[in-house]
PDB file of C-alpha atoms in Angstrom:
ATOM      1  CA  MET T  76      -8.612  -2.915  -8.150  1.00  0.00           C
ATOM      2  CA  ARG T  77      -8.851   0.659  -7.024  1.00  0.00           C
ATOM      3  CA  LEU T  78      -7.178   3.046  -4.944  1.00  0.00           C
ATOM      4  CA  SER T  79      -8.433   3.993  -2.195  1.00  0.00           C
ATOM      5  CA  ALA T  80      -8.026   6.757   0.162  1.00  0.00           C
ATOM      6  CA  THR T  81      -5.740   5.035   2.585  1.00  0.00           C
ATOM      7  CA  ASP T  82      -3.805   3.563   0.132  1.00  0.00           C
ATOM      8  CA  VAL T  83      -2.928   7.265  -1.308  1.00  0.00           C
ATOM      9  CA  TYR T  84      -2.207   8.616   2.533  1.00  0.00           C
ATOM     10  CA  ALA T  85       0.008   5.552   2.818  1.00  0.00           C
ATOM     11  CA  PHE T  86       1.536   6.438  -0.791  1.00  0.00           C
ATOM     12  CA  GLN T  87       2.168   9.765   0.706  1.00  0.00           C
ATOM     13  CA  ALA T  88       3.527   9.111   4.251  1.00  0.00           C
ATOM     14  CA  LEU T  89       6.176   6.069   3.005  1.00  0.00           C
ATOM     15  CA  GLY T  90       7.764   8.517   0.058  1.00  0.00           C
ATOM     16  CA  PHE T  91       8.348  11.228   2.790  1.00  0.00           C
ATOM     17  CA  LEU T  92       9.810   8.272   5.631  1.00  0.00           C
ATOM     18  CA  GLY T  93      12.069   7.333   2.532  1.00  0.00           C
ATOM     19  CA  THR T  94      13.472  10.688   2.125  1.00  0.00           C
ATOM     20  CA  GLN T  95      14.495  10.830   5.572  1.00  0.00           C
ATOM     21  CA  ASP T  96      17.805   9.342   7.083  1.00  0.00           C
ATOM     22  CA  PRO T  97      17.258   5.860   8.104  1.00  0.00           C
ATOM     23  CA  ALA T  98      18.240   5.713  11.444  1.00  0.00           C
ATOM     24  CA  ARG T  99      15.917   8.787  12.583  1.00  0.00           C
ATOM     25  CA  TRP T 100      12.643   8.348  13.970  1.00  0.00           C
ATOM     26  CA  VAL T 101      10.639  10.840  12.121  1.00  0.00           C
ATOM     27  CA  SER T 102       6.791  12.017  14.761  1.00  0.00           C
ATOM     28  CA  SER T 103       3.738  11.425  13.533  1.00  0.00           C
ATOM     29  CA  GLU T 104       2.945  15.041  14.038  1.00  0.00           C
ATOM     30  CA  GLU T 105       5.573  15.740  11.597  1.00  0.00           C
ATOM     31  CA  ILE T 106       4.933  13.105   8.984  1.00  0.00           C
ATOM     32  CA  SER T 107       1.167  14.413   8.788  1.00  0.00           C
ATOM     33  CA  GLU T 108       3.090  18.296   8.257  1.00  0.00           C
ATOM     34  CA  SER T 109       5.157  17.425   5.560  1.00  0.00           C
ATOM     35  CA  THR T 110       2.460  14.897   3.525  1.00  0.00           C
ATOM     36  CA  GLY T 111      -0.911  16.991   4.551  1.00  0.00           C
ATOM     37  CA  VAL T 112      -2.539  14.062   6.298  1.00  0.00           C
ATOM     38  CA  HIS T 113      -4.747  14.527   9.439  1.00  0.00           C
ATOM     39  CA  ARG T 114      -2.661  13.127  12.044  1.00  0.00           C
ATOM     40  CA  PRO T 115      -5.759  10.862  13.240  1.00  0.00           C
ATOM     41  CA  TYR T 116      -6.070   8.988  10.195  1.00  0.00           C
ATOM     42  CA  LEU T 117      -1.689   8.780   9.784  1.00  0.00           C
ATOM     43  CA  VAL T 118      -1.679   7.210  13.021  1.00  0.00           C
ATOM     44  CA  ARG T 119      -4.084   4.540  11.945  1.00  0.00           C
ATOM     45  CA  ILE T 120      -2.576   3.991   8.598  1.00  0.00           C
ATOM     46  CA  LEU T 121       1.054   3.591   9.962  1.00  0.00           C
ATOM     47  CA  ALA T 122      -0.299   0.811  12.848  1.00  0.00           C
ATOM     48  CA  ALA T 123      -1.503  -1.110   9.724  1.00  0.00           C
ATOM     49  CA  LEU T 124       1.966  -0.688   7.802  1.00  0.00           C
ATOM     50  CA  SER T 125       3.802  -1.586  11.285  1.00  0.00           C
ATOM     51  CA  ALA T 126       1.652  -4.214  12.163  1.00  0.00           C
ATOM     52  CA  LYS T 127       3.005  -5.783   8.627  1.00  0.00           C
ATOM     53  CA  GLY T 128       6.934  -4.938   8.811  1.00  0.00           C
ATOM     54  CA  VAL T 129       6.590  -2.422   6.282  1.00  0.00           C
ATOM     55  CA  VAL T 130       7.465   0.345   9.012  1.00  0.00           C
ATOM     56  CA  LYS T 131       8.945   0.116  12.290  1.00  0.00           C
ATOM     57  CA  SER T 132       7.646   2.653  15.485  1.00  0.00           C
ATOM     58  CA  LYS T 133       9.240   3.202  18.655  1.00  0.00           C
ATOM     59  CA  LYS T 134       7.364   4.580  21.422  1.00  0.00           C
ATOM     60  CA  GLY T 135       8.449   7.322  23.814  1.00  0.00           C
ATOM     61  CA  ILE T 136      10.256  10.492  23.673  1.00  0.00           C
ATOM     62  CA  GLY T 137      12.757   9.896  20.612  1.00  0.00           C
ATOM     63  CA  GLY T 138      10.565   8.020  18.997  1.00  0.00           C
ATOM     64  CA  GLY T 139       8.593   7.598  16.371  1.00  0.00           C
ATOM     65  CA  TYR T 140       8.264   5.525  12.689  1.00  0.00           C
ATOM     66  CA  ALA T 141      11.240   4.569  10.052  1.00  0.00           C
ATOM     67  CA  LEU T 142      11.011   2.224   7.298  1.00  0.00           C
ATOM     68  CA  SER T 143      11.774  -0.939   8.344  1.00  0.00           C
ATOM     69  CA  ARG T 144      13.859  -1.669   5.079  1.00  0.00           C
ATOM     70  CA  ARG T 145      15.620   0.589   2.396  1.00  0.00           C
ATOM     71  CA  PRO T 146      13.220   1.662   0.504  1.00  0.00           C
ATOM     72  CA  GLN T 147      13.426  -0.224  -2.676  1.00  0.00           C
ATOM     73  CA  LEU T 148      13.355  -3.532  -0.570  1.00  0.00           C
ATOM     74  CA  ILE T 149      10.063  -2.245  -0.057  1.00  0.00           C
ATOM     75  CA  SER T 150       7.217  -3.130  -2.979  1.00  0.00           C
ATOM     76  CA  LEU T 151       3.918  -1.803  -3.461  1.00  0.00           C
ATOM     77  CA  CYS T 152       2.501  -5.324  -3.265  1.00  0.00           C
ATOM     78  CA  GLU T 153       3.436  -5.745   0.435  1.00  0.00           C
ATOM     79  CA  VAL T 154       2.121  -2.047   1.115  1.00  0.00           C
ATOM     80  CA  VAL T 155      -1.390  -2.460  -0.325  1.00  0.00           C
ATOM     81  CA  ARG T 156      -1.532  -5.257   0.741  1.00  0.00           C
ATOM     82  CA  ALA T 157      -1.233  -4.381   4.486  1.00  0.00           C
ATOM     83  CA  ILE T 158      -3.480  -1.425   3.821  1.00  0.00           C
ATOM     84  CA  ASP T 159      -6.305  -3.060   2.194  1.00  0.00           C
ATOM     85  CA  GLY T 160      -5.554  -6.876   2.475  1.00  0.00           C
ATOM     86  CA  PRO T 161      -5.567  -9.698  -0.729  1.00  0.00           C
ATOM     87  CA  VAL T 162      -4.957  -7.998  -3.671  1.00  0.00           C
ATOM     88  CA  ALA T 163      -6.581 -10.602  -5.880  1.00  0.00           C
ATOM     89  CA  PRO T 164     -10.832  -9.575  -7.589  1.00  0.00           C
ATOM     90  CA  LEU T 165     -12.281 -12.399  -5.980  1.00  0.00           C
ATOM     91  CA  SER T 166     -11.385 -14.916  -3.008  1.00  0.00           C
ATOM     92  CA  CYS T 167     -11.671 -18.178  -5.521  1.00  0.00           C
ATOM     93  CA  ILE T 168      -8.296 -17.175  -6.855  1.00  0.00           C
ATOM     94  CA  SER T 169      -6.399 -14.704  -3.825  1.00  0.00           C
ATOM     95  CA  LEU T 170      -3.009 -16.744  -3.640  1.00  0.00           C
ATOM     96  CA  ASN T 171      -3.124 -15.642   0.189  1.00  0.00           C
ATOM     97  CA  TRP T 172      -6.919 -15.854   1.733  1.00  0.00           C
ATOM     98  CA  ARG T 173      -8.172 -18.349  -0.857  1.00  0.00           C
ATOM     99  CA  GLU T 174     -11.879 -19.957  -0.396  1.00  0.00           C
ATOM    100  CA  HIS T 175     -13.072 -22.803  -2.363  1.00  0.00           C
ATOM    101  CA  CYS T 176     -15.512 -22.395  -4.640  1.00  0.00           C
ATOM    102  CA  PRO T 177     -17.963 -25.232  -5.733  1.00  0.00           C
ATOM    103  CA  GLU T 178     -17.673 -24.521  -9.347  1.00  0.00           C
ATOM    104  CA  GLU T 179     -13.856 -23.943  -9.522  1.00  0.00           C
ATOM    105  CA  ASP T 180     -12.947 -27.224 -11.837  1.00  0.00           C
ATOM    106  CA  ARG T 181     -14.877 -26.272 -14.437  1.00  0.00           C
ATOM    107  CA  CYS T 182     -15.016 -22.676 -14.454  1.00  0.00           C
ATOM    108  CA  HIS T 183     -13.310 -21.131 -17.034  1.00  0.00           C
ATOM    109  CA  ALA T 184     -13.873 -17.706 -16.367  1.00  0.00           C
ATOM    110  CA  ARG T 185     -11.887 -18.532 -12.870  1.00  0.00           C
ATOM    111  CA  ALA T 186      -9.300 -20.661 -14.810  1.00  0.00           C
ATOM    112  CA  THR T 187      -8.600 -17.433 -17.615  1.00  0.00           C
ATOM    113  CA  ILE T 188      -9.702 -14.092 -16.890  1.00  0.00           C
ATOM    114  CA  TYR T 189      -9.677 -13.981 -12.932  1.00  0.00           C
ATOM    115  CA  THR T 190      -6.374 -15.698 -12.597  1.00  0.00           C
ATOM    116  CA  ARG T 191      -5.318 -12.962 -15.358  1.00  0.00           C
ATOM    117  CA  MET T 192      -6.218  -9.894 -13.871  1.00  0.00           C
ATOM    118  CA  ARG T 193      -4.520 -10.975 -10.469  1.00  0.00           C
ATOM    119  CA  ASP T 194      -1.388 -11.785 -11.712  1.00  0.00           C
ATOM    120  CA  ALA T 195      -1.751  -8.542 -13.521  1.00  0.00           C
ATOM    121  CA  MET T 196      -2.205  -6.529 -10.379  1.00  0.00           C
ATOM    122  CA  LEU T 197       0.422  -8.441  -8.372  1.00  0.00           C
ATOM    123  CA  GLY T 198       2.768  -8.329 -11.546  1.00  0.00           C
ATOM    124  CA  VAL T 199       2.825  -4.004 -11.406  1.00  0.00           C
ATOM    125  CA  LEU T 200       2.636  -3.386  -7.697  1.00  0.00           C
ATOM    126  CA  GLN T 201       5.570  -5.863  -7.274  1.00  0.00           C
ATOM    127  CA  GLU T 202       7.445  -4.836 -10.391  1.00  0.00           C
ATOM    128  CA  PHE T 203       7.239  -1.160  -8.239  1.00  0.00           C
ATOM    129  CA  SER T 204       8.811   0.062  -4.606  1.00  0.00           C
ATOM    130  CA  VAL T 205       8.197   2.399  -2.146  1.00  0.00           C
ATOM    131  CA  HIS T 206      11.527   3.927  -3.565  1.00  0.00           C
ATOM    132  CA  ASP T 207       9.228   5.282  -6.784  1.00  0.00           C
ATOM    133  CA  LEU T 208       7.176   6.960  -4.219  1.00  0.00           C
ATOM    134  CA  VAL T 209      10.531   8.710  -2.432  1.00  0.00           C
ATOM    135  CA  ILE T 210      11.056  10.115  -6.247  1.00  0.00           C
ATOM    136  CA  ASP T 211       7.830  11.989  -6.193  1.00  0.00           C
ATOM    137  CA  ALA T 212       8.643  12.828  -2.519  1.00  0.00           C
ATOM    138  CA  GLN T 213      11.934  14.414  -3.353  1.00  0.00           C
ATOM    139  CA  ARG T 214      10.423  16.633  -6.404  1.00  0.00           C
ATOM    140  CA  GLY T 215       7.540  17.482  -3.696  1.00  0.00           C
ATOM    141  CA  VAL T 216       4.671  15.851  -5.619  1.00  0.00           C
ATOM    142  CA  SER T 217       1.684  16.052  -3.486  1.00  0.00           C
ATOM    143  CA  TYR T 218      -0.619  13.032  -3.826  1.00  0.00           C
ATOM    144  CA  GLY T 219      -3.424  14.719  -2.095  1.00  0.00           C
ATOM    145  CA  HIS T 220      -4.833  15.601  -6.085  1.00  0.00           C
ATOM    146  CA  CYS T 221      -5.154  12.161  -6.405  1.00  0.00           C
ATOM    147  CA  LEU T 222      -7.669  11.616  -3.795  1.00  0.00           C
ATOM    148  CA  GLY T 223     -10.201  14.367  -6.584  1.00  0.00           C
ATOM    149  CA  HIS T 224      -9.667  11.380  -8.802  1.00  0.00           C
ATOM    150  CA  LEU T 225     -10.632   8.378  -7.198  1.00  0.00           C
ATOM    151  CA  LEU T 226     -12.900   5.958  -8.844  1.00  0.00           C
ATOM    152  CA  LYS T 227     -16.581   5.541  -7.338  1.00  0.00           C
ATOM    153  CA  PRO T 228     -18.166   2.194  -6.432  1.00  0.00           C
ATOM    154  CA  ASN T 229     -20.620   3.308  -9.710  1.00  0.00           C
ATOM    155  CA  ALA T 230     -18.706   5.836 -11.688  1.00  0.00           C
TER     156      ALA T 230
END
């Protein structure tokens, strides 16, 4: 699994939202200014997060975005799935988007390696929550530097 720029931007935005009063609607402009995420890209990220129930949105004057639940109750697994879809490295072992493979009953790698990879990734992402991102936001940590460290497909 690799993090994408979209994941990094989503983490930055969610960390910021987690520092806000839960009853307050925060505009996309304010989130953009506070996180450095370009507003058009941010709006698409927030729409994906809203569609999956990670954030809630309100249109119109006084509207904006807020976390759908307390930061501790939103796992990073939920966030990554909202942005990227399946966490599993292959569809034949995906828990939510499984596709049948004609070799699955005989495939040793599927039964051992690939399943353990999936379980390890899911375990780590489920262990941490948006609250962990809030800690960085409160400390003024910017994930902008992470973008320069993203791995390329053939690195």
